[in-house]
Coordinates of C-alpha atoms in Angstrom, one line a residue:
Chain A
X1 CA 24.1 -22.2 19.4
X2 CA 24.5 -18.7 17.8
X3 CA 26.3 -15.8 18.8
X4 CA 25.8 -12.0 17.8
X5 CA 29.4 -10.1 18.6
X6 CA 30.3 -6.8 17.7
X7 CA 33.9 -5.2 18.0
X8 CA 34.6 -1.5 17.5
X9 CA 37.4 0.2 18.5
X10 CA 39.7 2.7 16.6
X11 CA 41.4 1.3 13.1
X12 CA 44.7 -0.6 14.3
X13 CA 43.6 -1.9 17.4
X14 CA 43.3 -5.2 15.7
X15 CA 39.3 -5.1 15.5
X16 CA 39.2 -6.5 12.6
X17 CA 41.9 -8.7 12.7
X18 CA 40.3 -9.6 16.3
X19 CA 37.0 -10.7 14.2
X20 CA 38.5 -12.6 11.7
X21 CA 40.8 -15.1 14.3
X22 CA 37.3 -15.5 15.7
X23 CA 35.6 -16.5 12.5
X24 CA 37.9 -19.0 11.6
X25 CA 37.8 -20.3 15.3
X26 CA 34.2 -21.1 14.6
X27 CA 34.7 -22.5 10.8
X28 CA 37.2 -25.0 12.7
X29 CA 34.7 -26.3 15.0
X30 CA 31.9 -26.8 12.0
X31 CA 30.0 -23.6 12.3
X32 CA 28.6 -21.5 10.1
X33 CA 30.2 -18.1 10.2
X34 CA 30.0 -14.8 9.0
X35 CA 32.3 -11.6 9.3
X36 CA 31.2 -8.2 8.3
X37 CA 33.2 -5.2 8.5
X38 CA 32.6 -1.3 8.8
X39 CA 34.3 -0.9 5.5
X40 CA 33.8 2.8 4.9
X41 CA 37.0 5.5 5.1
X42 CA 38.4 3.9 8.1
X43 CA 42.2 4.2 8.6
X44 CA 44.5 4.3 11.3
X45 CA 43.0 6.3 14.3
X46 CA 39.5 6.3 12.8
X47 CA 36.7 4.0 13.7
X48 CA 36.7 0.5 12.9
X49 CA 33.9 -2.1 13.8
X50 CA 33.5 -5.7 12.5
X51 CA 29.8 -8.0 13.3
X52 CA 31.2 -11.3 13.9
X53 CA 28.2 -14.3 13.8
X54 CA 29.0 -18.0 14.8
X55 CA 26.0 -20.3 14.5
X56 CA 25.0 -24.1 14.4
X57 CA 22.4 -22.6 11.5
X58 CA 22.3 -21.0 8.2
X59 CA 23.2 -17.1 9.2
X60 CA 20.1 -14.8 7.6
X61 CA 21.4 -10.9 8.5
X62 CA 24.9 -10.5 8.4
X63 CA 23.6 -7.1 9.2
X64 CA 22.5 -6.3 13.0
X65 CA 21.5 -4.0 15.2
X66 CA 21.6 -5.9 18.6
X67 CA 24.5 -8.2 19.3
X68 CA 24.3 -11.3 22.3
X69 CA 27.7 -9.6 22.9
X70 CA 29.9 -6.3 22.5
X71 CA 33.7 -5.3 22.7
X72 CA 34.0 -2.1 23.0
X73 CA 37.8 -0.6 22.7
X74 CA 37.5 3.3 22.4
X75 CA 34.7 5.7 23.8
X76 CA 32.9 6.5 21.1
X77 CA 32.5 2.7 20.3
X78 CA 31.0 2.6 23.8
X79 CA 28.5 5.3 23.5
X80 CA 27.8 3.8 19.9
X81 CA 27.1 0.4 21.1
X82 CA 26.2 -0.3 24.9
X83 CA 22.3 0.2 23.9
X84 CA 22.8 -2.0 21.3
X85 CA 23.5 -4.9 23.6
X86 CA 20.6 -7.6 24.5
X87 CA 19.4 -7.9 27.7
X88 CA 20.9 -10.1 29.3
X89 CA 24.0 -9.9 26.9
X90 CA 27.3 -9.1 27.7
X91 CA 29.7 -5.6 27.1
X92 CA 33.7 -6.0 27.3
X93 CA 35.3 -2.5 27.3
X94 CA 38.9 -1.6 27.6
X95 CA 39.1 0.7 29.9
X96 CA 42.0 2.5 28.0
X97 CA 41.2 6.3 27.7
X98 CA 37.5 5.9 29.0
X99 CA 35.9 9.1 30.7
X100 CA 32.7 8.0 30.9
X101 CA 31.9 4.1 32.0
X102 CA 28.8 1.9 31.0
X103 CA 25.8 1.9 33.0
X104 CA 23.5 -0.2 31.7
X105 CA 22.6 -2.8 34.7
X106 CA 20.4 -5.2 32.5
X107 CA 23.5 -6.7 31.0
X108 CA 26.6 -8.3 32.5
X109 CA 29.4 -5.6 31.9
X110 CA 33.0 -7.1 31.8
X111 CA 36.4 -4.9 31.9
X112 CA 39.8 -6.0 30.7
X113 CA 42.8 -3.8 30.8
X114 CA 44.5 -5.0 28.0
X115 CA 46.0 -2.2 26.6
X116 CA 47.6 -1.1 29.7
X117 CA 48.7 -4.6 30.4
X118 CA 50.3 -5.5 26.7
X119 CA 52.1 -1.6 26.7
X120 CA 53.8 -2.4 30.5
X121 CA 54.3 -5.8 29.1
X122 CA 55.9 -4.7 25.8
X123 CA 53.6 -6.8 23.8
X124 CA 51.3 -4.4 22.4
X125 CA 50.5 -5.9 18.9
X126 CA 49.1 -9.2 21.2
X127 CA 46.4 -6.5 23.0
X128 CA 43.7 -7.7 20.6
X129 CA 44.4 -11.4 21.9
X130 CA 44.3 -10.7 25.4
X131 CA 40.6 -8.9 24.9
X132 CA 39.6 -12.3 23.0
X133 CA 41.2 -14.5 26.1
X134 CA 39.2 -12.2 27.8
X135 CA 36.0 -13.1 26.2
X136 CA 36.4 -16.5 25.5
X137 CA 36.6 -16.5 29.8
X138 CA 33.5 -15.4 30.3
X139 CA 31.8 -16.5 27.1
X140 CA 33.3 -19.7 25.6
X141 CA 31.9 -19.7 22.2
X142 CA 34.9 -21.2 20.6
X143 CA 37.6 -23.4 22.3
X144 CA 41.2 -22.5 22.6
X145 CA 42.5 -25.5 20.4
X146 CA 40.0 -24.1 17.6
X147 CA 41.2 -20.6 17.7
X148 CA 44.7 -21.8 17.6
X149 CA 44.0 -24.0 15.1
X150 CA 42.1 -21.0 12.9
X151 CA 45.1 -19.2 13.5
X152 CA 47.6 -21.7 11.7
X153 CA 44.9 -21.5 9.0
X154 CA 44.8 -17.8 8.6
X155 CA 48.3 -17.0 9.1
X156 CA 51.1 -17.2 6.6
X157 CA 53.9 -20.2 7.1
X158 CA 56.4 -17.3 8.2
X159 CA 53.8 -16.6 11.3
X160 CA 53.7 -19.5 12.6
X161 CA 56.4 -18.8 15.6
X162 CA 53.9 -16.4 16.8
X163 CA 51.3 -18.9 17.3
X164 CA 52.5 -19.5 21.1
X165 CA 52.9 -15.7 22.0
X166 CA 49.3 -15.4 21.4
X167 CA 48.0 -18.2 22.7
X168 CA 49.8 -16.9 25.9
X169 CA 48.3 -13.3 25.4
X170 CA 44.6 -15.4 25.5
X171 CA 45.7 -17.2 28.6
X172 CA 46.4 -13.4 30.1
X173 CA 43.2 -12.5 29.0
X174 CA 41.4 -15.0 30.8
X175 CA 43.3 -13.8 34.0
X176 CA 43.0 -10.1 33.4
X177 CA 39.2 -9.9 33.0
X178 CA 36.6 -8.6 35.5
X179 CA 33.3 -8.2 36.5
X180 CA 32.1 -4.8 37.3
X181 CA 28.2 -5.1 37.7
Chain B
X1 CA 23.8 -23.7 -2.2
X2 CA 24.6 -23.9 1.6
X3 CA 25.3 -27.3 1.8
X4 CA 29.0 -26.7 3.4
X5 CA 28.1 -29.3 6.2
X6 CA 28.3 -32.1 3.5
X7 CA 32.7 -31.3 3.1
X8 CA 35.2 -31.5 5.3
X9 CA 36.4 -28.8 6.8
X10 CA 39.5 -28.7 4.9
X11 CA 37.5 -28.0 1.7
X12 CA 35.7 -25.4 3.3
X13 CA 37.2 -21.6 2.9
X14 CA 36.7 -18.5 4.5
X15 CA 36.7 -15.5 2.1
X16 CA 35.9 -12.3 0.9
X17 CA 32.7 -12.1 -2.1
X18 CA 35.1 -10.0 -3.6
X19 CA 37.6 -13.0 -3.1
X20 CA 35.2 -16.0 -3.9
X21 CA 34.6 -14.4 -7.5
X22 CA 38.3 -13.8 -8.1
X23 CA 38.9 -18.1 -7.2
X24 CA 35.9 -19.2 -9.0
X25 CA 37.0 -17.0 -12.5
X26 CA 40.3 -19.2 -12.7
X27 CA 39.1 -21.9 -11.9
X28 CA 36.1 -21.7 -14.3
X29 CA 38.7 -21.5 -17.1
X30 CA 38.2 -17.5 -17.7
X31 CA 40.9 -16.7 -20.2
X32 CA 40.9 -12.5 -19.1
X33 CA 40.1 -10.4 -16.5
X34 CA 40.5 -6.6 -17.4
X35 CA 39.3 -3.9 -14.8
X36 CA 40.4 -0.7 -13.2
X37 CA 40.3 -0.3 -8.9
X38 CA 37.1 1.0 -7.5
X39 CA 35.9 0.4 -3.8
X40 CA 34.2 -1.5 -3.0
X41 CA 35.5 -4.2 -5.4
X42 CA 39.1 -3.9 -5.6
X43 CA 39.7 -7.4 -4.0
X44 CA 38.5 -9.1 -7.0
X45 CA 41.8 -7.9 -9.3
X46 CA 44.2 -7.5 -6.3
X47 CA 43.3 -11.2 -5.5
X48 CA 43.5 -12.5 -9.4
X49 CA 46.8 -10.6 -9.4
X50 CA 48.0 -12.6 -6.1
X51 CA 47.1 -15.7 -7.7
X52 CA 49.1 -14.9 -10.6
X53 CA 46.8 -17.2 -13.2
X54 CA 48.9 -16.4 -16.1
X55 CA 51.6 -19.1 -14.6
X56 CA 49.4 -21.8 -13.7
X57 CA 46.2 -21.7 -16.1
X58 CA 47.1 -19.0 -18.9
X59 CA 44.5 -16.1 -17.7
X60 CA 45.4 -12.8 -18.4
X61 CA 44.5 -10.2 -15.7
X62 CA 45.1 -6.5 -16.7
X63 CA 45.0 -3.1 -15.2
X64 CA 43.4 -1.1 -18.0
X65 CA 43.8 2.8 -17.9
X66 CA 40.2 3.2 -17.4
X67 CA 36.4 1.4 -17.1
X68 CA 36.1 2.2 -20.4
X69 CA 39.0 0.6 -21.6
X70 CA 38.4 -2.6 -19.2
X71 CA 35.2 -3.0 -21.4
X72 CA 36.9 -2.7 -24.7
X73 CA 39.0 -5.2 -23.9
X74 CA 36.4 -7.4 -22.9
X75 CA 34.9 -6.5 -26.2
X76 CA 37.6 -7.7 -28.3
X77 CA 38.5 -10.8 -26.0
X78 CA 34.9 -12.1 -26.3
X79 CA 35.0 -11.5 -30.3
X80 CA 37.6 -13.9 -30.0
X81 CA 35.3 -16.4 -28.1
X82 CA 37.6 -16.3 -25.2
X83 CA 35.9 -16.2 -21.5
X84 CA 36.3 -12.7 -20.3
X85 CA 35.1 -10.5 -17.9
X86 CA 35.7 -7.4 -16.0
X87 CA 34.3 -5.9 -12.9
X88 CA 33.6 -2.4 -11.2
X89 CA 31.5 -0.5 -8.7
X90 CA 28.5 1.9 -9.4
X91 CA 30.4 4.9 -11.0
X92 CA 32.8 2.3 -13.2
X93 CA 29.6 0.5 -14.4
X94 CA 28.5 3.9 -15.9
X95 CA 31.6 4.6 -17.9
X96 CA 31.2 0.9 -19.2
X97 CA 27.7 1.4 -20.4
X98 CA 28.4 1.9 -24.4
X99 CA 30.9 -0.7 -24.4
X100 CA 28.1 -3.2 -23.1
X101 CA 25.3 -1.6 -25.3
X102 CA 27.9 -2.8 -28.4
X103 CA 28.8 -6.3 -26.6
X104 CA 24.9 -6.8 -26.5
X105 CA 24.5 -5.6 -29.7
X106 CA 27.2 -8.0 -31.4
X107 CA 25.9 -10.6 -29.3
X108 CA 29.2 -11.5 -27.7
X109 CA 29.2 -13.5 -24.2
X110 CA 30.9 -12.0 -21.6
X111 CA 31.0 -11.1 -17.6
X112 CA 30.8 -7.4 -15.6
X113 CA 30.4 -7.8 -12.0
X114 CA 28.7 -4.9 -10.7
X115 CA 29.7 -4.6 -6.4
X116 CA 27.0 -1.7 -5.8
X117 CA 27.7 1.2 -4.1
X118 CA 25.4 4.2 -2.8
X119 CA 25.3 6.5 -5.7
X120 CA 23.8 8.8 -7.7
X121 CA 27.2 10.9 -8.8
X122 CA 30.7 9.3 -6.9
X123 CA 28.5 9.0 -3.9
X124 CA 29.5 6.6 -1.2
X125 CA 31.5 3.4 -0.7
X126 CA 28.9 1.7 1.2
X127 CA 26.7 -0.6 0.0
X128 CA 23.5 0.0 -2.2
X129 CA 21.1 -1.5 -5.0
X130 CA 20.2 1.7 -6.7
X131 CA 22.1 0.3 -9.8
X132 CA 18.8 -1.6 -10.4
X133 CA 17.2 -0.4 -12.7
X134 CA 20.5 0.4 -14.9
X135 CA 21.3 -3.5 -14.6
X136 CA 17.7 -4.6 -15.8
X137 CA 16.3 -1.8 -17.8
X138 CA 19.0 -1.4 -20.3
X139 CA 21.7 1.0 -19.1
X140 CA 23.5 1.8 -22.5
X141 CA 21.6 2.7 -25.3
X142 CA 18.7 0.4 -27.4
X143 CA 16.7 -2.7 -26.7
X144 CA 18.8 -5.1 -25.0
X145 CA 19.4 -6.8 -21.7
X146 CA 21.2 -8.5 -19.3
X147 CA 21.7 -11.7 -17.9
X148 CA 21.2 -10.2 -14.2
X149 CA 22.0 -13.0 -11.5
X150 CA 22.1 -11.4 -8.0
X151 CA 24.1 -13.1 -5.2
X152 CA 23.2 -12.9 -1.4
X153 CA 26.4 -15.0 0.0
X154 CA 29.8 -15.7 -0.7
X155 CA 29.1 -19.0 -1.8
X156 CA 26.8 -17.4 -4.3
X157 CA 29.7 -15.3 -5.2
X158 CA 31.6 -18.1 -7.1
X159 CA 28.7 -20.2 -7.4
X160 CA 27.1 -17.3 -9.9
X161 CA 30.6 -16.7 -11.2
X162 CA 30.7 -19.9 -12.9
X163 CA 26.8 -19.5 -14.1
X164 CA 27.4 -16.4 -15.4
X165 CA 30.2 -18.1 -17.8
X166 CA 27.5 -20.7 -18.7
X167 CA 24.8 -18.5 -19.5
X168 CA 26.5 -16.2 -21.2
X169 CA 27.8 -18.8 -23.6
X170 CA 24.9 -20.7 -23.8
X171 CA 22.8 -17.3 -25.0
X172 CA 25.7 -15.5 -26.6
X173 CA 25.3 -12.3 -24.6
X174 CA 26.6 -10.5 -21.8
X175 CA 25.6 -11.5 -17.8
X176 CA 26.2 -9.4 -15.1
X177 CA 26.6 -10.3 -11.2
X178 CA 24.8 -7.7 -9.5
X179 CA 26.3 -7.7 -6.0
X180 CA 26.5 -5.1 -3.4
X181 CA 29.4 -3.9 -0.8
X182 CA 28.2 -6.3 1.6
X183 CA 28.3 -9.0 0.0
X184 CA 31.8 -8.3 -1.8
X185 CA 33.4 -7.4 1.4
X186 CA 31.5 -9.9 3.8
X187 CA 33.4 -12.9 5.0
X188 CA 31.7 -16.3 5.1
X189 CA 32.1 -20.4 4.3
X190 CA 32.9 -20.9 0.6
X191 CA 33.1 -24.0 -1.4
X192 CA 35.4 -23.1 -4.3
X193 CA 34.1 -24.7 -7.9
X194 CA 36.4 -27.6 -9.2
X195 CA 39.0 -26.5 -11.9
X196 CA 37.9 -26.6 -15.6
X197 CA 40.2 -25.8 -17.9
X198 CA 40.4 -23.2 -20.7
X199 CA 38.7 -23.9 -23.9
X200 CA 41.8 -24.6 -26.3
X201 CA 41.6 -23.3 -29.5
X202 CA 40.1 -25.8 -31.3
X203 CA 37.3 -26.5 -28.6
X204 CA 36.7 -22.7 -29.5
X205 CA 36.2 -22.7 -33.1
X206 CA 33.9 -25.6 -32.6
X207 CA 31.7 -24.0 -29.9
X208 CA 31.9 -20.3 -31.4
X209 CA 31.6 -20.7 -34.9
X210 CA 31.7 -16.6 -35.1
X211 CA 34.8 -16.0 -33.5
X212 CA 37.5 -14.2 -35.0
X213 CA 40.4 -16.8 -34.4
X214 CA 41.7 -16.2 -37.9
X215 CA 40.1 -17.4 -41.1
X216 CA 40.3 -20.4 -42.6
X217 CA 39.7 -21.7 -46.2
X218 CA 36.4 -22.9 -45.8
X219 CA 34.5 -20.2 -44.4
X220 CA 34.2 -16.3 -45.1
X221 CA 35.4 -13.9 -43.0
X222 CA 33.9 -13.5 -39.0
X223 CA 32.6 -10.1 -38.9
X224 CA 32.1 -8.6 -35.3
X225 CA 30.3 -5.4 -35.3
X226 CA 27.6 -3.6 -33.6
X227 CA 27.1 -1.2 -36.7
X228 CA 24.3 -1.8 -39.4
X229 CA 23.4 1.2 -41.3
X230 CA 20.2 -0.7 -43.0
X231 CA 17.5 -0.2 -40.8
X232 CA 15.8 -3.7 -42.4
X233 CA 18.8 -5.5 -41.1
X234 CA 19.1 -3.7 -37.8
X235 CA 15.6 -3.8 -37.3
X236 CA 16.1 -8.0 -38.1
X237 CA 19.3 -8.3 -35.3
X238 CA 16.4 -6.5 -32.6
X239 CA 14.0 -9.1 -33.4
X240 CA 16.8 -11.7 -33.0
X241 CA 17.8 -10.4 -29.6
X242 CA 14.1 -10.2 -28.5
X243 CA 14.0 -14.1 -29.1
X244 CA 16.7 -14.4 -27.4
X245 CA 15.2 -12.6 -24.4
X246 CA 12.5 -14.4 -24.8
X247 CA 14.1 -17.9 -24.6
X248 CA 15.9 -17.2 -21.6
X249 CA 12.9 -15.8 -19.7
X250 CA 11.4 -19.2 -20.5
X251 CA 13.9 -21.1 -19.5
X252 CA 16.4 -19.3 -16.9
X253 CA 14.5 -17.7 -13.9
X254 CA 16.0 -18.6 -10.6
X255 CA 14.4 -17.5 -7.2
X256 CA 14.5 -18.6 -3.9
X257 CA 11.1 -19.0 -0.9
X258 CA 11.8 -19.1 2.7
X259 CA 8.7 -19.7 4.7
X260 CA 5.8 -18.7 2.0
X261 CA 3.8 -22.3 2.1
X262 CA 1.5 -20.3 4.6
X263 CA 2.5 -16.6 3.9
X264 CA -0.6 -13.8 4.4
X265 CA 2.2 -11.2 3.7
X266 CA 5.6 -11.5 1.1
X267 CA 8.5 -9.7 1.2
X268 CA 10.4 -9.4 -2.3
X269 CA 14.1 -8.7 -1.6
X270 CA 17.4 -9.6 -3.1
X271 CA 20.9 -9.6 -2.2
X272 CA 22.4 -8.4 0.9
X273 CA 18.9 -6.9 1.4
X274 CA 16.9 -10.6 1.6
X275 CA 19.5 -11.2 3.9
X276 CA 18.0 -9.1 6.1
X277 CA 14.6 -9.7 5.4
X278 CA 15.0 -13.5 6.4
X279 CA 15.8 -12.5 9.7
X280 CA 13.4 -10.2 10.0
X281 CA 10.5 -13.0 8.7
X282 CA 12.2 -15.2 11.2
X283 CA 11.5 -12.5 13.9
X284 CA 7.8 -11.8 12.5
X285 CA 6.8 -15.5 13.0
X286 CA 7.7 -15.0 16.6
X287 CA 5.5 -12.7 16.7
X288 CA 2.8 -14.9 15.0
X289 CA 3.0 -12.7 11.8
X290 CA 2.7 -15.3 8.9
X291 CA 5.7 -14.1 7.0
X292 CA 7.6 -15.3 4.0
X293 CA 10.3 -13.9 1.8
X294 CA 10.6 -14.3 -2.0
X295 CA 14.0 -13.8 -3.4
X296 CA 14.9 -13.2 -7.1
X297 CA 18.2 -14.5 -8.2
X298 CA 17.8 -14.3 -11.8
X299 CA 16.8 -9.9 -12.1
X300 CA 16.4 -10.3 -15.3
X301 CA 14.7 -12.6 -16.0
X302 CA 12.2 -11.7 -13.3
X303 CA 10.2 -14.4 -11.3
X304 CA 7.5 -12.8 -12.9
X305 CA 5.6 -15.7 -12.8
X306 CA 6.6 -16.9 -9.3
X307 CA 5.0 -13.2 -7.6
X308 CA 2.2 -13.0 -9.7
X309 CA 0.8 -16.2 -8.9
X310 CA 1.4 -15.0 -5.2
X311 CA -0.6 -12.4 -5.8
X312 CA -3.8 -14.5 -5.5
X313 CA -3.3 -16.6 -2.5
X314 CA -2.1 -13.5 -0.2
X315 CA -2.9 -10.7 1.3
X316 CA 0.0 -7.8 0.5
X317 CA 3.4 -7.7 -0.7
X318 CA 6.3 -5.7 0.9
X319 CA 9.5 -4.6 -1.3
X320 CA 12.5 -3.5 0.6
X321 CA 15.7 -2.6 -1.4
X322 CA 18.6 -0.3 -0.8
X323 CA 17.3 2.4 -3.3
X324 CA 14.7 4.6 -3.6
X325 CA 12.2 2.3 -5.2
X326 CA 13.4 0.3 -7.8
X327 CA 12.6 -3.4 -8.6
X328 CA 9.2 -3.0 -6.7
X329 CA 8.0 -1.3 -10.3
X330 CA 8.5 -4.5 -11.3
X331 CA 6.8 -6.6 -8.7
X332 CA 3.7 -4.1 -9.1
X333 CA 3.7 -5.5 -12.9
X334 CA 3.8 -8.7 -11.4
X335 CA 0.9 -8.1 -9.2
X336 CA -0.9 -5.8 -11.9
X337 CA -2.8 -4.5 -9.0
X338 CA -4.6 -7.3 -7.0
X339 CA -3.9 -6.7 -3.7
X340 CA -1.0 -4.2 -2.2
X341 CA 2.4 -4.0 -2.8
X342 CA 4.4 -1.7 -0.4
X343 CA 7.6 -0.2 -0.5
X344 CA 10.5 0.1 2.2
X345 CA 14.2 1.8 1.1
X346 CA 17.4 3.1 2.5
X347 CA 19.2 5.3 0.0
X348 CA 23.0 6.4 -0.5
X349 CA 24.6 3.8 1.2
X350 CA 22.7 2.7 4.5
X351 CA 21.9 -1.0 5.1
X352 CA 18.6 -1.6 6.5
X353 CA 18.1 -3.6 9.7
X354 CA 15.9 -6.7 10.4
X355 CA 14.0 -4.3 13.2
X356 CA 13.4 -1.4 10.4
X357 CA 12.2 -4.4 8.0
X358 CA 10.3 -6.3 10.8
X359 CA 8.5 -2.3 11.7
X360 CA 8.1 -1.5 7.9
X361 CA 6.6 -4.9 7.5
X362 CA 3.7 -4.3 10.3
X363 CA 3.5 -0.5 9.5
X364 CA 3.2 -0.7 6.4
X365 CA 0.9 -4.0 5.5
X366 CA -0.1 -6.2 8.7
X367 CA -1.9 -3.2 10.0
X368 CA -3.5 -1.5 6.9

């Protein structure tokens, strides 16, 4: 198994953050795993991307240029990225603040509307989780227990109470996410 | 190195290069760490200062005022035989350069980690390998080198850390790890090295006879200088360092094949940038392109040896680094002209991707 995921969305949407809960995900089930961020002058409200790799192999290119998979969270990370997608792969986009939609009809084209959803909800620092519930639904590279388990691993003690609001936030994910093509 | 699988997973970290470097210096017994911020390698002192060493194993880790002072120090902690090392980005390896010219000079072992970034001038953040040619060719001023190792994972991160140490004791002269932003701010599996500890001072004055501890009755004074105003003499300490050079490219190349048994075409790459290149030979042998890569670890000294004996079973050689053109000099030395060597770059800051390699690759040498 390997899988080729990008995430871009503006700084302090949790992109990174998003990347690295899936990284440890996969170092808990045995993978090998590789996390590579845009690290330029990125800061709040600016662009932020992060190339996530999970694989049963030794990972070559921690550099890509096609992904198996995309989450897209802003519109410029849309335009920047839809091409980029295999055929055949898969595109999550938020459809917070779009104008213009993907149209690609070779791929399978998912939308979650997390950000809405977390704002009504008052929970928007767990928006990030709900987009990976959301992917994890419709492309189960890790399993929940593993994620949850990476996340008691990458979290300081004094985090640990918020292990069960996000695992909730993945189970709303799961829900919330639809296909559009 | 990538023999995680073997350890539980509880052994197995996920970190930062920047990270793994900063973990493997304590626990390799480094007594000092002296550097000044610069992106993008400011993890390795932010996380040496959030291990606090100085409480558990001794180390010192300082802040210095500048890249020129960081060096300095380093200077004056290796003339005491202790393990030091510093690190800095493009720019901050610059201002360093007469302080390693000396450290060379007064044959001193010691660590600089270089974490490339796209230069010339301030330049960029991102990552690059145009620092090449400073890292192998000399840098400073006068006749000396470097211990060059050049890492391509995190593992390789500590892994080098650690070797660096070794080799810079065991030859009495500076190494550098010549990494790039990728690499240092790239998150993957690391096995951290087991804990040595410090060399006390008595291990010291055995194993470095010319370090300036304080004297004792039966010696004459340690003398650590790079000046020597005779030219006889000074002429004397090149031809020692020249040995030395000479031993260690006998004895310490390191390089790495992937899929050359039954290469027509090579690629030469190193860091981040054989990264890419691996996937990109994976993607040529798809296409029935017999591809392989050859990767130096050791940059000086060069696998020399290794290419050139390439050179008559193949048909053409591909460089790709993220400069202008820099270590492919040396792999047309290598080759002294027997069959092609090519060249493919991206400059300031770009990282190439497997595509561009894969495109370069049949553009540039399968078709010819």
């Amino acid at each position: 198994m390997k899988e080729e995921i990008i995430i871009a969305g503006f700084g302090g949407q949790g992109v990174l953050s998003m990347g690295k809960i899936l990284a440890y995900s996969g170092l808990m089930q045995g993978q090998e795993v590789s996390w590579m961020p845009s690290y330029g002058p990125e800061q709040r409200g600016g662009t932020a991307n992060v190339t996530v790799i999970l694989s049963d192999e030794r990972i070559s290119s921690p550099v890509l240029n096609t992904y198996d998979t995309a989450i897209v969270l802003n519109q410029p990370s849309l335009e920047r990225f839809e091409s980029k997608v295999k055929p055949g792969g898969t595109l999550i986009f938020d459809g917070n603040g779009f104008h213009k939609f993907p149209t690609r009809t070779d791929i399978n084209i998912y939308r979650i509307d997390a950000t809405e959803y977390a704002f009504a909800n008052n929970a928007a620092k767990t928006m990030n989780m709900i987009i990976l519930g959301g992917l994890l639904k419709v492309r189960p590279i890790v399993q929940v227990a593993n994620v949850l388990k990476g996340l008691k691993k990458s979290l300081p003690d004094r985090h640990h109470h918020l292990i069960p609001m996000n695992e909730k936030a993945i189970q709303t994910g799961m829900e919330l996410i639809q296909k559009v093509n | 190195m990538n023999d995680s699988k073997k350890h539980t997973v509880k052994e197995v970290r996920l970190m930062k290069g920047n990270e793994a470097i900063a973990h493997a210096a304590v626990r390799c017994g480094c007594d000092g760490y002296f550097g000044y911020p610069i992106t993008p390698q400011s993890e390795i002192m932010e996380t040496l200062m959030e291990l606090e060493p100085w409480n558990t194993t001794g180390m010192v880790v300082l802040q210095a005022e500048s890249e020129t002072a960081s060096i300095n120090m380093v200077y004056g902690a290796a003339g005491c035989g202790k393990k030091s090392m510093t690190s800095s980005s493009s720019p901050g390896i610059s201002l360093m350069q007469e302080g390693i010219s000396y450290i060379a000079c007064a044959e001193l072992p010691c660590v600089i980690v270089n974490v490339m970034r796209g230069g010339p001038g301030l330049g960029t953040i991102q990552p690059s390998q145009a620092d090449y040619y400073q890292s192998v060719k000399g840098g400073g001023h006068g006749d000396y080198k470097l211990i060059t190792l050049a890492p391509a994972s995190v593992q390789e991160m500590a892994d080098y850390t650690v070797l660096a140490f070794e080799l810079a004791f065991k030859y009495s002269t500076p190494s550098l790890i010549l990494a790039d932003g990728v690499i240092g701010q790239m998150m993957e599996k690391v096995i951290l090295p087991p804990f040595q500890p410090r060399m006390t001072e008595a291990e010291i004055r055995e194993k470095c006879p010319w370090a300036t501890l304080g004297k004792t009755a039966d010696r004459k004074p340690n003398i650590i200088t790079s000046l020597c105003l005779q030219a006889e003499q000074m002429e004397a300490i090149n031809l020692r360092l020249q040995k030395k050079y000479r031993d260690i490219e006998d004895n310490e190349v390191l390089f790495e094949e992937f899929s050359c048994e039954d290469a027509e075409y090579i690629i030469i790459a190193f860091g981040t940038t054989a990264r890419v290149c691996q996937k990109a030979v994976e993607m040529a042998r798809v296409e029935g392109i017999k591809a392989g890569l050859l990767r130096p670890i050791t940059l000086f000294p060069f696998p020399t040896t290794a290419i050139s004996n390439y050179a008559d079973r193949i048909k053409a050689m591909l460089t790709v680094e993220m400069s202008a053109g820099q270590m492919v000099d040396d792999v047309r030395l290598a080759v002294n002209g027997r069959i092609p060597v090519e060249f493919y770059g991206r400059l300031g800051g770009i990282v190439p991707s497997p595509d561009e390699v894969l495109k370069a690759l049949k553009d540039k040498i399968v078709i010819k």
